[in-house]
PDB file of C-alpha atoms in Angstrom:
ATOM      1  CA  MET A 572     -23.443   3.702   4.369  1.00  0.00           C
ATOM      2  CA  SER A 573     -22.745   0.048   3.552  1.00  0.00           C
ATOM      3  CA  GLU A 574     -20.581  -2.580   5.214  1.00  0.00           C
ATOM      4  CA  LEU A 575     -18.153  -3.804   2.570  1.00  0.00           C
ATOM      5  CA  THR A 576     -15.129  -6.056   2.419  1.00  0.00           C
ATOM      6  CA  VAL A 577     -11.849  -4.569   1.220  1.00  0.00           C
ATOM      7  CA  LEU A 578     -12.431  -6.209  -2.157  1.00  0.00           C
ATOM      8  CA  GLU A 579     -15.987  -4.883  -2.435  1.00  0.00           C
ATOM      9  CA  ALA A 580     -14.761  -1.390  -1.576  1.00  0.00           C
ATOM     10  CA  ILE A 581     -12.161  -1.543  -4.351  1.00  0.00           C
ATOM     11  CA  THR A 582     -14.797  -2.704  -6.828  1.00  0.00           C
ATOM     12  CA  ALA A 583     -17.087   0.104  -5.679  1.00  0.00           C
ATOM     13  CA  ALA A 584     -14.364   2.695  -6.232  1.00  0.00           C
ATOM     14  CA  MET A 585     -13.785   1.496  -9.785  1.00  0.00           C
ATOM     15  CA  ALA A 586     -17.520   1.392 -10.532  1.00  0.00           C
ATOM     16  CA  ASP A 587     -18.028   4.901  -9.152  1.00  0.00           C
ATOM     17  CA  SER A 588     -15.032   6.192 -11.142  1.00  0.00           C
ATOM     18  CA  LEU A 589     -16.283   4.605 -14.375  1.00  0.00           C
ATOM     19  CA  GLU A 590     -19.732   6.061 -13.724  1.00  0.00           C
ATOM     20  CA  ALA A 591     -18.466   9.564 -12.932  1.00  0.00           C
ATOM     21  CA  ASP A 592     -15.887  10.004 -15.696  1.00  0.00           C
ATOM     22  CA  SER A 593     -16.164   8.623 -19.236  1.00  0.00           C
ATOM     23  CA  SER A 594     -12.386   8.888 -19.672  1.00  0.00           C
ATOM     24  CA  VAL A 595     -11.789   6.180 -17.030  1.00  0.00           C
ATOM     25  CA  VAL A 596     -11.022   2.706 -18.387  1.00  0.00           C
ATOM     26  CA  VAL A 597      -9.996  -0.524 -16.646  1.00  0.00           C
ATOM     27  CA  LEU A 598      -7.585  -2.970 -18.232  1.00  0.00           C
ATOM     28  CA  GLY A 599      -5.686  -6.093 -17.296  1.00  0.00           C
ATOM     29  CA  GLU A 600      -5.558  -9.860 -17.572  1.00  0.00           C
ATOM     30  CA  ASP A 601      -9.039 -11.389 -17.123  1.00  0.00           C
ATOM     31  CA  VAL A 602     -10.558  -8.184 -15.724  1.00  0.00           C
ATOM     32  CA  GLY A 603     -13.485  -8.299 -18.169  1.00  0.00           C
ATOM     33  CA  VAL A 604     -15.378 -11.534 -18.695  1.00  0.00           C
ATOM     34  CA  SER A 605     -14.199 -13.310 -15.537  1.00  0.00           C
ATOM     35  CA  GLY A 606     -13.917 -10.228 -13.319  1.00  0.00           C
ATOM     36  CA  GLY A 607     -10.236 -10.637 -12.474  1.00  0.00           C
ATOM     37  CA  ILE A 608      -8.375 -13.318 -10.585  1.00  0.00           C
ATOM     38  CA  PHE A 609      -9.684 -11.954  -7.267  1.00  0.00           C
ATOM     39  CA  ARG A 610     -13.032 -10.869  -8.817  1.00  0.00           C
ATOM     40  CA  ALA A 611     -12.249  -7.218  -8.054  1.00  0.00           C
ATOM     41  CA  THR A 612     -13.695  -6.172 -11.426  1.00  0.00           C
ATOM     42  CA  GLN A 613     -16.586  -8.611 -11.441  1.00  0.00           C
ATOM     43  CA  GLY A 614     -19.603  -7.159 -13.226  1.00  0.00           C
ATOM     44  CA  LEU A 615     -17.861  -4.029 -14.466  1.00  0.00           C
ATOM     45  CA  GLN A 616     -17.573  -5.134 -18.108  1.00  0.00           C
ATOM     46  CA  GLN A 617     -21.230  -6.149 -18.119  1.00  0.00           C
ATOM     47  CA  GLN A 618     -22.138  -2.705 -16.737  1.00  0.00           C
ATOM     48  CA  PHE A 619     -19.772  -0.474 -18.724  1.00  0.00           C
ATOM     49  CA  GLY A 620     -18.943  -2.524 -21.801  1.00  0.00           C
ATOM     50  CA  PRO A 621     -15.779  -4.072 -23.310  1.00  0.00           C
ATOM     51  CA  GLN A 622     -14.530  -0.723 -24.599  1.00  0.00           C
ATOM     52  CA  ARG A 623     -14.065   0.517 -21.022  1.00  0.00           C
ATOM     53  CA  VAL A 624     -13.272  -2.720 -19.148  1.00  0.00           C
ATOM     54  CA  ILE A 625     -10.700  -4.371 -21.356  1.00  0.00           C
ATOM     55  CA  ASP A 626      -9.268  -7.883 -21.255  1.00  0.00           C
ATOM     56  CA  THR A 627      -5.605  -7.922 -22.272  1.00  0.00           C
ATOM     57  CA  PRO A 628      -3.001 -10.524 -23.213  1.00  0.00           C
ATOM     58  CA  LEU A 629      -0.737 -11.895 -20.486  1.00  0.00           C
ATOM     59  CA  ASP A 630       1.969  -9.231 -20.818  1.00  0.00           C
ATOM     60  CA  GLU A 631       2.457  -6.824 -17.895  1.00  0.00           C
ATOM     61  CA  LYS A 632       4.929  -4.633 -19.751  1.00  0.00           C
ATOM     62  CA  GLY A 633       2.587  -4.365 -22.730  1.00  0.00           C
ATOM     63  CA  ILE A 634      -0.444  -3.643 -20.529  1.00  0.00           C
ATOM     64  CA  VAL A 635       1.285  -0.770 -18.759  1.00  0.00           C
ATOM     65  CA  ALA A 636       2.780   0.522 -22.020  1.00  0.00           C
ATOM     66  CA  HIS A 637      -0.711   0.691 -23.527  1.00  0.00           C
ATOM     67  CA  ALA A 638      -1.976   2.432 -20.403  1.00  0.00           C
ATOM     68  CA  VAL A 639       0.789   5.040 -20.712  1.00  0.00           C
ATOM     69  CA  GLY A 640      -0.320   5.750 -24.267  1.00  0.00           C
ATOM     70  CA  MET A 641      -3.968   5.946 -23.205  1.00  0.00           C
ATOM     71  CA  ALA A 642      -3.110   8.412 -20.437  1.00  0.00           C
ATOM     72  CA  LEU A 643      -1.087  10.634 -22.754  1.00  0.00           C
ATOM     73  CA  TYR A 644      -4.056  10.774 -25.145  1.00  0.00           C
ATOM     74  CA  GLY A 645      -6.568  11.842 -22.504  1.00  0.00           C
ATOM     75  CA  LEU A 646      -7.865   8.655 -20.866  1.00  0.00           C
ATOM     76  CA  ARG A 647      -7.507   7.690 -17.214  1.00  0.00           C
ATOM     77  CA  PRO A 648      -6.595   3.996 -17.203  1.00  0.00           C
ATOM     78  CA  ILE A 649      -6.749   1.769 -14.123  1.00  0.00           C
ATOM     79  CA  VAL A 650      -4.394  -1.193 -14.568  1.00  0.00           C
ATOM     80  CA  GLU A 651      -4.774  -4.365 -12.528  1.00  0.00           C
ATOM     81  CA  VAL A 652      -1.392  -6.066 -12.201  1.00  0.00           C
ATOM     82  CA  GLN A 653      -3.011  -9.217 -10.747  1.00  0.00           C
ATOM     83  CA  PHE A 654      -0.103  -9.895  -8.364  1.00  0.00           C
ATOM     84  CA  SER A 655       2.538  -7.330  -7.450  1.00  0.00           C
ATOM     85  CA  GLY A 656       5.181  -9.991  -8.048  1.00  0.00           C
ATOM     86  CA  PHE A 657       4.568  -9.491 -11.755  1.00  0.00           C
ATOM     87  CA  ILE A 658       4.816  -5.699 -11.687  1.00  0.00           C
ATOM     88  CA  HIS A 659       8.568  -5.906 -12.175  1.00  0.00           C
ATOM     89  CA  ASP A 660       8.044  -6.854 -15.815  1.00  0.00           C
ATOM     90  CA  ALA A 661       6.533  -3.396 -16.278  1.00  0.00           C
ATOM     91  CA  PHE A 662       9.123  -1.535 -14.222  1.00  0.00           C
ATOM     92  CA  GLU A 663      10.627   0.267 -17.209  1.00  0.00           C
ATOM     93  CA  GLN A 664       7.240   1.543 -18.397  1.00  0.00           C
ATOM     94  CA  ILE A 665       6.306   2.701 -14.897  1.00  0.00           C
ATOM     95  CA  MET A 666       9.552   4.273 -13.720  1.00  0.00           C
ATOM     96  CA  PHE A 667      11.139   5.461 -16.956  1.00  0.00           C
ATOM     97  CA  CYS A 668       8.008   6.429 -18.892  1.00  0.00           C
ATOM     98  CA  ALA A 669       4.831   7.042 -16.849  1.00  0.00           C
ATOM     99  CA  SER A 670       6.536   8.660 -13.876  1.00  0.00           C
ATOM    100  CA  LYS A 671       8.808  10.889 -15.969  1.00  0.00           C
ATOM    101  CA  TYR A 672       6.575  12.507 -18.617  1.00  0.00           C
ATOM    102  CA  ARG A 673       5.745  15.530 -16.460  1.00  0.00           C
ATOM    103  CA  TRP A 674       9.442  16.109 -15.799  1.00  0.00           C
ATOM    104  CA  MET A 675      10.792  15.432 -19.280  1.00  0.00           C
ATOM    105  CA  THR A 676       8.229  17.783 -20.861  1.00  0.00           C
ATOM    106  CA  GLY A 677       8.559  20.590 -18.344  1.00  0.00           C
ATOM    107  CA  GLY A 678       5.007  19.997 -17.142  1.00  0.00           C
ATOM    108  CA  GLU A 679       3.431  20.145 -20.610  1.00  0.00           C
ATOM    109  CA  TYR A 680       2.267  16.513 -20.389  1.00  0.00           C
ATOM    110  CA  SER A 681       1.302  14.325 -17.461  1.00  0.00           C
ATOM    111  CA  CYS A 682       0.392  10.670 -17.249  1.00  0.00           C
ATOM    112  CA  PRO A 683      -2.754  10.164 -15.136  1.00  0.00           C
ATOM    113  CA  MET A 684      -2.886   6.408 -14.611  1.00  0.00           C
ATOM    114  CA  VAL A 685      -3.490   4.026 -11.720  1.00  0.00           C
ATOM    115  CA  LEU A 686      -1.647   0.799 -11.031  1.00  0.00           C
ATOM    116  CA  ARG A 687      -3.477  -1.560  -8.702  1.00  0.00           C
ATOM    117  CA  ALA A 688      -1.001  -3.998  -7.171  1.00  0.00           C
ATOM    118  CA  PRO A 689      -2.446  -6.821  -5.001  1.00  0.00           C
ATOM    119  CA  SER A 690       0.403  -7.372  -2.533  1.00  0.00           C
ATOM    120  CA  TYR A 691       1.763  -8.867   0.700  1.00  0.00           C
ATOM    121  CA  GLY A 692       1.903 -12.442   1.992  1.00  0.00           C
ATOM    122  CA  GLY A 693      -0.537 -14.564   3.884  1.00  0.00           C
ATOM    123  CA  ILE A 694      -2.153 -16.320   0.912  1.00  0.00           C
ATOM    124  CA  LYS A 695       0.399 -19.159   0.616  1.00  0.00           C
ATOM    125  CA  GLY A 696       1.336 -17.961  -2.843  1.00  0.00           C
ATOM    126  CA  GLY A 697       5.106 -18.314  -2.705  1.00  0.00           C
ATOM    127  CA  PHE A 698       7.501 -15.612  -3.796  1.00  0.00           C
ATOM    128  CA  TRP A 699       5.782 -14.848  -7.133  1.00  0.00           C
ATOM    129  CA  HIS A 700       2.517 -13.927  -5.458  1.00  0.00           C
ATOM    130  CA  SER A 701       3.602 -12.592  -2.062  1.00  0.00           C
ATOM    131  CA  GLN A 702       5.623  -9.464  -2.401  1.00  0.00           C
ATOM    132  CA  SER A 703       5.814  -5.994  -0.883  1.00  0.00           C
ATOM    133  CA  PRO A 704       7.192  -3.848  -3.702  1.00  0.00           C
ATOM    134  CA  GLU A 705       6.762  -0.403  -2.144  1.00  0.00           C
ATOM    135  CA  ALA A 706      10.459   0.439  -1.699  1.00  0.00           C
ATOM    136  CA  TYR A 707      11.225   0.022  -5.423  1.00  0.00           C
ATOM    137  CA  PHE A 708       8.681   2.663  -6.362  1.00  0.00           C
ATOM    138  CA  THR A 709       9.314   5.174  -3.570  1.00  0.00           C
ATOM    139  CA  HIS A 710      12.890   5.606  -4.748  1.00  0.00           C
ATOM    140  CA  GLY A 711      12.594   6.789  -8.348  1.00  0.00           C
ATOM    141  CA  GLY A 712      10.346   9.834  -8.036  1.00  0.00           C
ATOM    142  CA  GLY A 713       7.395  10.911 -10.174  1.00  0.00           C
ATOM    143  CA  ILE A 714       4.895   8.388  -8.852  1.00  0.00           C
ATOM    144  CA  LYS A 715       2.753   8.400  -5.720  1.00  0.00           C
ATOM    145  CA  VAL A 716       2.608   5.243  -3.599  1.00  0.00           C
ATOM    146  CA  LEU A 717      -0.538   4.618  -1.533  1.00  0.00           C
ATOM    147  CA  THR A 718      -0.865   1.736   0.955  1.00  0.00           C
ATOM    148  CA  PRO A 719      -4.466   1.606   2.242  1.00  0.00           C
ATOM    149  CA  THR A 720      -5.676  -1.062   4.661  1.00  0.00           C
ATOM    150  CA  THR A 721      -9.332  -0.622   5.600  1.00  0.00           C
ATOM    151  CA  PRO A 722     -12.264  -0.860   3.178  1.00  0.00           C
ATOM    152  CA  ASP A 723     -12.958   2.869   3.513  1.00  0.00           C
ATOM    153  CA  ASP A 724      -9.304   3.780   2.929  1.00  0.00           C
ATOM    154  CA  CYS A 725      -9.118   1.439  -0.069  1.00  0.00           C
ATOM    155  CA  TYR A 726     -12.233   3.048  -1.571  1.00  0.00           C
ATOM    156  CA  ARG A 727     -11.000   6.613  -1.046  1.00  0.00           C
ATOM    157  CA  SER A 728      -7.380   5.906  -1.998  1.00  0.00           C
ATOM    158  CA  LEU A 729      -8.449   4.482  -5.326  1.00  0.00           C
ATOM    159  CA  LEU A 730     -10.656   7.509  -5.968  1.00  0.00           C
ATOM    160  CA  ALA A 731      -7.688   9.743  -5.162  1.00  0.00           C
ATOM    161  CA  ALA A 732      -5.481   7.770  -7.530  1.00  0.00           C
ATOM    162  CA  VAL A 733      -7.975   8.083 -10.381  1.00  0.00           C
ATOM    163  CA  ALA A 734      -8.292  11.838  -9.844  1.00  0.00           C
ATOM    164  CA  ASP A 735      -4.554  12.421  -9.671  1.00  0.00           C
ATOM    165  CA  PRO A 736      -2.914  14.075 -12.704  1.00  0.00           C
ATOM    166  CA  ASP A 737       0.150  11.827 -12.333  1.00  0.00           C
ATOM    167  CA  PRO A 738       0.695   8.052 -11.992  1.00  0.00           C
ATOM    168  CA  VAL A 739      -0.270   6.441  -8.698  1.00  0.00           C
ATOM    169  CA  LEU A 740       0.581   2.971  -7.428  1.00  0.00           C
ATOM    170  CA  VAL A 741      -2.026   1.579  -5.019  1.00  0.00           C
ATOM    171  CA  ILE A 742      -0.630  -1.351  -3.041  1.00  0.00           C
ATOM    172  CA  GLU A 743      -3.650  -3.408  -2.005  1.00  0.00           C
ATOM    173  CA  PRO A 744      -3.792  -5.780   1.011  1.00  0.00           C
ATOM    174  CA  VAL A 745      -4.596  -9.145  -0.592  1.00  0.00           C
ATOM    175  CA  PRO A 746      -4.786 -11.116   2.690  1.00  0.00           C
ATOM    176  CA  LEU A 747      -7.514  -8.735   3.872  1.00  0.00           C
ATOM    177  CA  TYR A 748      -9.535  -8.724   0.648  1.00  0.00           C
ATOM    178  CA  ARG A 749     -12.343 -10.859   2.046  1.00  0.00           C
ATOM    179  CA  SER A 750     -11.503 -11.071   5.746  1.00  0.00           C
ATOM    180  CA  LEU A 751     -11.763  -7.398   6.690  1.00  0.00           C
ATOM    181  CA  ARG A 752     -15.104  -5.598   6.567  1.00  0.00           C
ATOM    182  CA  GLY A 753     -15.988  -2.017   7.419  1.00  0.00           C
ATOM    183  CA  GLU A 754     -18.437   0.741   6.734  1.00  0.00           C
ATOM    184  CA  VAL A 755     -17.988   2.658   3.501  1.00  0.00           C
ATOM    185  CA  GLU A 756     -20.067   5.597   2.356  1.00  0.00           C
ATOM    186  CA  ARG A 757     -19.968   5.721  -1.423  1.00  0.00           C
ATOM    187  CA  ASP A 758     -19.962   9.501  -1.530  1.00  0.00           C
ATOM    188  CA  GLY A 759     -17.175   9.868  -4.099  1.00  0.00           C
ATOM    189  CA  LYS A 760     -14.836  11.651  -1.670  1.00  0.00           C
ATOM    190  CA  ALA A 761     -11.158  10.877  -2.213  1.00  0.00           C
ATOM    191  CA  LEU A 762      -8.519  10.441   0.481  1.00  0.00           C
ATOM    192  CA  GLU A 763      -5.891  13.177   0.521  1.00  0.00           C
ATOM    193  CA  PRO A 764      -2.530  11.520  -0.354  1.00  0.00           C
ATOM    194  CA  GLY A 765       0.052  12.058   2.369  1.00  0.00           C
ATOM    195  CA  THR A 766      -2.365  11.854   5.296  1.00  0.00           C
ATOM    196  CA  SER A 767      -1.805   9.169   7.906  1.00  0.00           C
ATOM    197  CA  ARG A 768      -4.323   7.780  10.387  1.00  0.00           C
ATOM    198  CA  THR A 769      -3.823   7.378  14.123  1.00  0.00           C
ATOM    199  CA  VAL A 770      -5.419   3.994  14.708  1.00  0.00           C
ATOM    200  CA  ARG A 771      -4.653   3.897  18.412  1.00  0.00           C
ATOM    201  CA  ALA A 772      -3.406   6.771  20.559  1.00  0.00           C
ATOM    202  CA  GLY A 773      -0.672   6.099  23.129  1.00  0.00           C
ATOM    203  CA  ARG A 774       2.067   7.743  25.177  1.00  0.00           C
ATOM    204  CA  ASP A 775       4.918   5.184  25.474  1.00  0.00           C
ATOM    205  CA  VAL A 776       5.824   3.882  21.993  1.00  0.00           C
ATOM    206  CA  THR A 777       4.994   4.870  18.397  1.00  0.00           C
ATOM    207  CA  VAL A 778       4.470   2.058  15.883  1.00  0.00           C
ATOM    208  CA  LEU A 779       4.801   3.199  12.254  1.00  0.00           C
ATOM    209  CA  THR A 780       3.242   0.711   9.869  1.00  0.00           C
ATOM    210  CA  TRP A 781       0.954   0.151   6.879  1.00  0.00           C
ATOM    211  CA  GLY A 782      -0.991  -2.589   5.110  1.00  0.00           C
ATOM    212  CA  PRO A 783      -1.993  -5.794   6.915  1.00  0.00           C
ATOM    213  CA  GLN A 784       0.571  -5.111   9.642  1.00  0.00           C
ATOM    214  CA  VAL A 785      -1.665  -2.318  10.943  1.00  0.00           C
ATOM    215  CA  LEU A 786      -4.049  -4.926  12.342  1.00  0.00           C
ATOM    216  CA  ARG A 787      -1.261  -7.006  13.864  1.00  0.00           C
ATOM    217  CA  SER A 788       0.312  -3.918  15.423  1.00  0.00           C
ATOM    218  CA  VAL A 789      -2.997  -2.925  17.016  1.00  0.00           C
ATOM    219  CA  GLU A 790      -3.389  -6.469  18.361  1.00  0.00           C
ATOM    220  CA  ALA A 791       0.080  -6.264  19.902  1.00  0.00           C
ATOM    221  CA  ALA A 792      -0.693  -2.839  21.369  1.00  0.00           C
ATOM    222  CA  GLU A 793      -3.908  -4.091  22.961  1.00  0.00           C
ATOM    223  CA  ALA A 794      -2.075  -7.082  24.446  1.00  0.00           C
ATOM    224  CA  LEU A 795       0.574  -4.839  25.997  1.00  0.00           C
ATOM    225  CA  ALA A 796      -1.986  -2.448  27.455  1.00  0.00           C
ATOM    226  CA  ALA A 797      -2.589  -5.013  30.210  1.00  0.00           C
ATOM    227  CA  ASP A 798       1.073  -4.577  31.193  1.00  0.00           C
ATOM    228  CA  GLY A 799       0.697  -0.806  31.382  1.00  0.00           C
ATOM    229  CA  ILE A 800       2.478  -0.127  28.081  1.00  0.00           C
ATOM    230  CA  ASP A 801       0.542   2.463  26.088  1.00  0.00           C
ATOM    231  CA  VAL A 802       1.279   2.112  22.352  1.00  0.00           C
ATOM    232  CA  GLU A 803       0.371   4.554  19.604  1.00  0.00           C
ATOM    233  CA  VAL A 804      -0.188   2.970  16.175  1.00  0.00           C
ATOM    234  CA  LEU A 805       0.113   5.175  13.111  1.00  0.00           C
ATOM    235  CA  ASP A 806      -1.193   3.773   9.815  1.00  0.00           C
ATOM    236  CA  LEU A 807       0.814   5.700   7.232  1.00  0.00           C
ATOM    237  CA  ARG A 808      -1.601   4.918   4.348  1.00  0.00           C
ATOM    238  CA  SER A 809       0.630   6.853   1.912  1.00  0.00           C
ATOM    239  CA  LEU A 810       4.396   6.498   1.523  1.00  0.00           C
ATOM    240  CA  VAL A 811       4.768   9.030  -1.296  1.00  0.00           C
ATOM    241  CA  PRO A 812       3.825  11.649  -0.242  1.00  0.00           C
ATOM    242  CA  LEU A 813       4.539  10.909   3.418  1.00  0.00           C
ATOM    243  CA  ASP A 814       2.829  12.468   6.447  1.00  0.00           C
ATOM    244  CA  VAL A 815       6.070  13.715   7.993  1.00  0.00           C
ATOM    245  CA  ASP A 816       4.383  16.077  10.458  1.00  0.00           C
ATOM    246  CA  ALA A 817       2.249  13.314  11.991  1.00  0.00           C
ATOM    247  CA  ILE A 818       5.267  11.009  12.350  1.00  0.00           C
ATOM    248  CA  VAL A 819       7.368  13.651  14.050  1.00  0.00           C
ATOM    249  CA  ALA A 820       4.516  14.738  16.338  1.00  0.00           C
ATOM    250  CA  SER A 821       3.947  11.148  17.461  1.00  0.00           C
ATOM    251  CA  VAL A 822       7.637  10.593  18.174  1.00  0.00           C
ATOM    252  CA  GLN A 823       7.735  13.804  20.176  1.00  0.00           C
ATOM    253  CA  ARG A 824       4.894  12.436  22.328  1.00  0.00           C
ATOM    254  CA  THR A 825       6.265   8.936  22.926  1.00  0.00           C
ATOM    255  CA  GLY A 826      10.060   9.088  22.448  1.00  0.00           C
ATOM    256  CA  ARG A 827      10.242   5.491  21.190  1.00  0.00           C
ATOM    257  CA  VAL A 828       9.714   4.170  17.650  1.00  0.00           C
ATOM    258  CA  LEU A 829       9.027   0.712  16.252  1.00  0.00           C
ATOM    259  CA  ILE A 830       8.706   0.365  12.464  1.00  0.00           C
ATOM    260  CA  VAL A 831       6.748  -2.663  11.234  1.00  0.00           C
ATOM    261  CA  HIS A 832       6.512  -3.794   7.609  1.00  0.00           C
ATOM    262  CA  GLU A 833       6.261  -7.020   5.630  1.00  0.00           C
ATOM    263  CA  ALA A 834       8.942  -6.224   3.069  1.00  0.00           C
ATOM    264  CA  ALA A 835      12.482  -7.477   3.579  1.00  0.00           C
ATOM    265  CA  ARG A 836      14.514  -5.552   6.127  1.00  0.00           C
ATOM    266  CA  THR A 837      17.485  -4.466   4.003  1.00  0.00           C
ATOM    267  CA  GLY A 838      16.610  -1.458   1.883  1.00  0.00           C
ATOM    268  CA  GLY A 839      12.993  -1.548   3.017  1.00  0.00           C
ATOM    269  CA  PHE A 840      10.998   1.662   3.424  1.00  0.00           C
ATOM    270  CA  GLY A 841      11.461   1.274   7.169  1.00  0.00           C
ATOM    271  CA  ALA A 842      15.086   2.332   6.751  1.00  0.00           C
ATOM    272  CA  GLU A 843      13.880   5.602   5.209  1.00  0.00           C
ATOM    273  CA  LEU A 844      11.490   6.147   8.104  1.00  0.00           C
ATOM    274  CA  ALA A 845      14.233   5.507  10.647  1.00  0.00           C
ATOM    275  CA  THR A 846      16.437   8.075   8.958  1.00  0.00           C
ATOM    276  CA  LEU A 847      13.584  10.565   8.849  1.00  0.00           C
ATOM    277  CA  VAL A 848      12.977  10.211  12.594  1.00  0.00           C
ATOM    278  CA  GLN A 849      16.701  10.538  13.274  1.00  0.00           C
ATOM    279  CA  GLU A 850      16.845  13.746  11.210  1.00  0.00           C
ATOM    280  CA  LYS A 851      13.643  15.352  12.506  1.00  0.00           C
ATOM    281  CA  ALA A 852      13.186  14.099  16.066  1.00  0.00           C
ATOM    282  CA  PHE A 853      16.502  12.727  17.351  1.00  0.00           C
ATOM    283  CA  GLY A 854      16.392  14.869  20.469  1.00  0.00           C
ATOM    284  CA  TYR A 855      13.114  13.294  21.575  1.00  0.00           C
ATOM    285  CA  LEU A 856      14.271   9.651  21.410  1.00  0.00           C
ATOM    286  CA  HIS A 857      14.604   7.634  24.628  1.00  0.00           C
ATOM    287  CA  ALA A 858      15.805   4.472  22.847  1.00  0.00           C
ATOM    288  CA  PRO A 859      17.283   3.416  19.491  1.00  0.00           C
ATOM    289  CA  ILE A 860      14.734   2.986  16.678  1.00  0.00           C
ATOM    290  CA  GLU A 861      13.686  -0.651  16.197  1.00  0.00           C
ATOM    291  CA  ARG A 862      12.394  -2.485  13.106  1.00  0.00           C
ATOM    292  CA  VAL A 863      10.276  -5.642  12.858  1.00  0.00           C
ATOM    293  CA  THR A 864      10.179  -6.705   9.211  1.00  0.00           C
ATOM    294  CA  GLY A 865      10.145  -9.536   6.726  1.00  0.00           C
ATOM    295  CA  HIS A 866      13.363 -11.496   6.284  1.00  0.00           C
ATOM    296  CA  ASP A 867      16.063 -10.864   3.670  1.00  0.00           C
ATOM    297  CA  VAL A 868      15.011 -13.911   1.654  1.00  0.00           C
ATOM    298  CA  PRO A 869      12.102 -14.605  -0.725  1.00  0.00           C
ATOM    299  CA  TYR A 870       8.869 -16.166   0.450  1.00  0.00           C
ATOM    300  CA  ASN A 871       9.134 -19.934   0.396  1.00  0.00           C
ATOM    301  CA  PHE A 872       6.437 -22.594   0.122  1.00  0.00           C
ATOM    302  CA  SER A 873       8.201 -25.006   2.450  1.00  0.00           C
ATOM    303  CA  THR A 874       8.736 -22.577   5.352  1.00  0.00           C
ATOM    304  CA  GLY A 875       5.327 -20.902   4.987  1.00  0.00           C
ATOM    305  CA  ASP A 876       4.185 -17.298   5.012  1.00  0.00           C
ATOM    306  CA  GLU A 877       4.012 -16.951   8.766  1.00  0.00           C
ATOM    307  CA  TYR A 878       7.724 -17.550   9.077  1.00  0.00           C
ATOM    308  CA  TYR A 879       8.271 -14.531   6.881  1.00  0.00           C
ATOM    309  CA  ARG A 880       5.644 -12.050   7.990  1.00  0.00           C
ATOM    310  CA  PRO A 881       5.927 -10.134  11.273  1.00  0.00           C
ATOM    311  CA  ASP A 882       3.454 -11.561  13.772  1.00  0.00           C
ATOM    312  CA  VAL A 883       2.035 -10.267  17.025  1.00  0.00           C
ATOM    313  CA  LEU A 884       4.735 -11.987  19.096  1.00  0.00           C
ATOM    314  CA  ARG A 885       7.572 -10.367  17.129  1.00  0.00           C
ATOM    315  CA  ILE A 886       5.880  -6.964  17.287  1.00  0.00           C
ATOM    316  CA  THR A 887       5.223  -7.318  21.005  1.00  0.00           C
ATOM    317  CA  ALA A 888       8.844  -8.291  21.629  1.00  0.00           C
ATOM    318  CA  GLY A 889      10.042  -5.264  19.639  1.00  0.00           C
ATOM    319  CA  ILE A 890       7.883  -2.910  21.700  1.00  0.00           C
ATOM    320  CA  LYS A 891       9.131  -4.456  24.956  1.00  0.00           C
ATOM    321  CA  ARG A 892      12.756  -4.035  23.900  1.00  0.00           C
ATOM    322  CA  LEU A 893      12.082  -0.336  23.401  1.00  0.00           C
ATOM    323  CA  THR A 894      10.420   0.145  26.774  1.00  0.00           C
ATOM    324  CA  GLU A 895      13.128  -1.820  28.621  1.00  0.00           C
ATOM    325  CA  PHE A 896      16.078  -0.074  26.975  1.00  0.00           C
ATOM    326  CA  GLU A 897      18.353   1.964  29.210  1.00  0.00           C
ATOM    327  CA  PHE A 898      21.158   4.225  28.035  1.00  0.00           C
TER     328      PHE A 898
END
């Protein structure tokens, strides 16, 4: 058992995958010699060689297109997209090629590849470098979407993505890369996609969240405990597949739901969660479902990241509105 940062856990997962399976390769801009813009792949090319840790030209669409070809010919590529804001250049290759081969060939071919997407705000990177792209990829089908937060979850989610026979997008929490540490046992055990984690048990309100907002939601819950408000925080960890049973069970216990995410409000995955709760647990609700989200505008250098991202005060206010609501 070692105490690792989120970034170190991600590096460990790639190293363990490269060590365990000779078909695994890593590719992306600067992932080899320099170890990637965040140094997530630092040392891997020196350990496994340039044939397995491959520097590419600056061309996201081309990188993913090459990875699709590699996967179809028996390799298991791990693509680093550097910043999720640039993943849109590769959208066609991800959503119309990688995610569809199993379906267009009647299951004869699959496309086992991993897309690592450093995401979210909090690094003062402006709209190019501070995005939450999960909703785009949950809509089209054929690709799993994992959203780990802790070092251990990041390690095991990446192992799960590498082992998966189909494409997997792993949305990584950039603002926590070096600030969050936790114990990780490098035992090679993968996280089961579609399993959430109850971070904090409670009886009054359920908070559904993922990514860096898990930590802020827990902070809000702890602050409200002094007022006698008992908040349950569910870290979804995986949006496709989704742990529907855990969500419904939590709502049945608390009767109130707050959804917290960094992506913009309109069309965000929170809208899907709200609909799910309405369909599966409407009879248990004591108040309308609330959302605390990013704003319906891009990140902006002049206003700053903290204007955009949900903070503890906004989350706390959302929980209080739920507990004070009366029909």
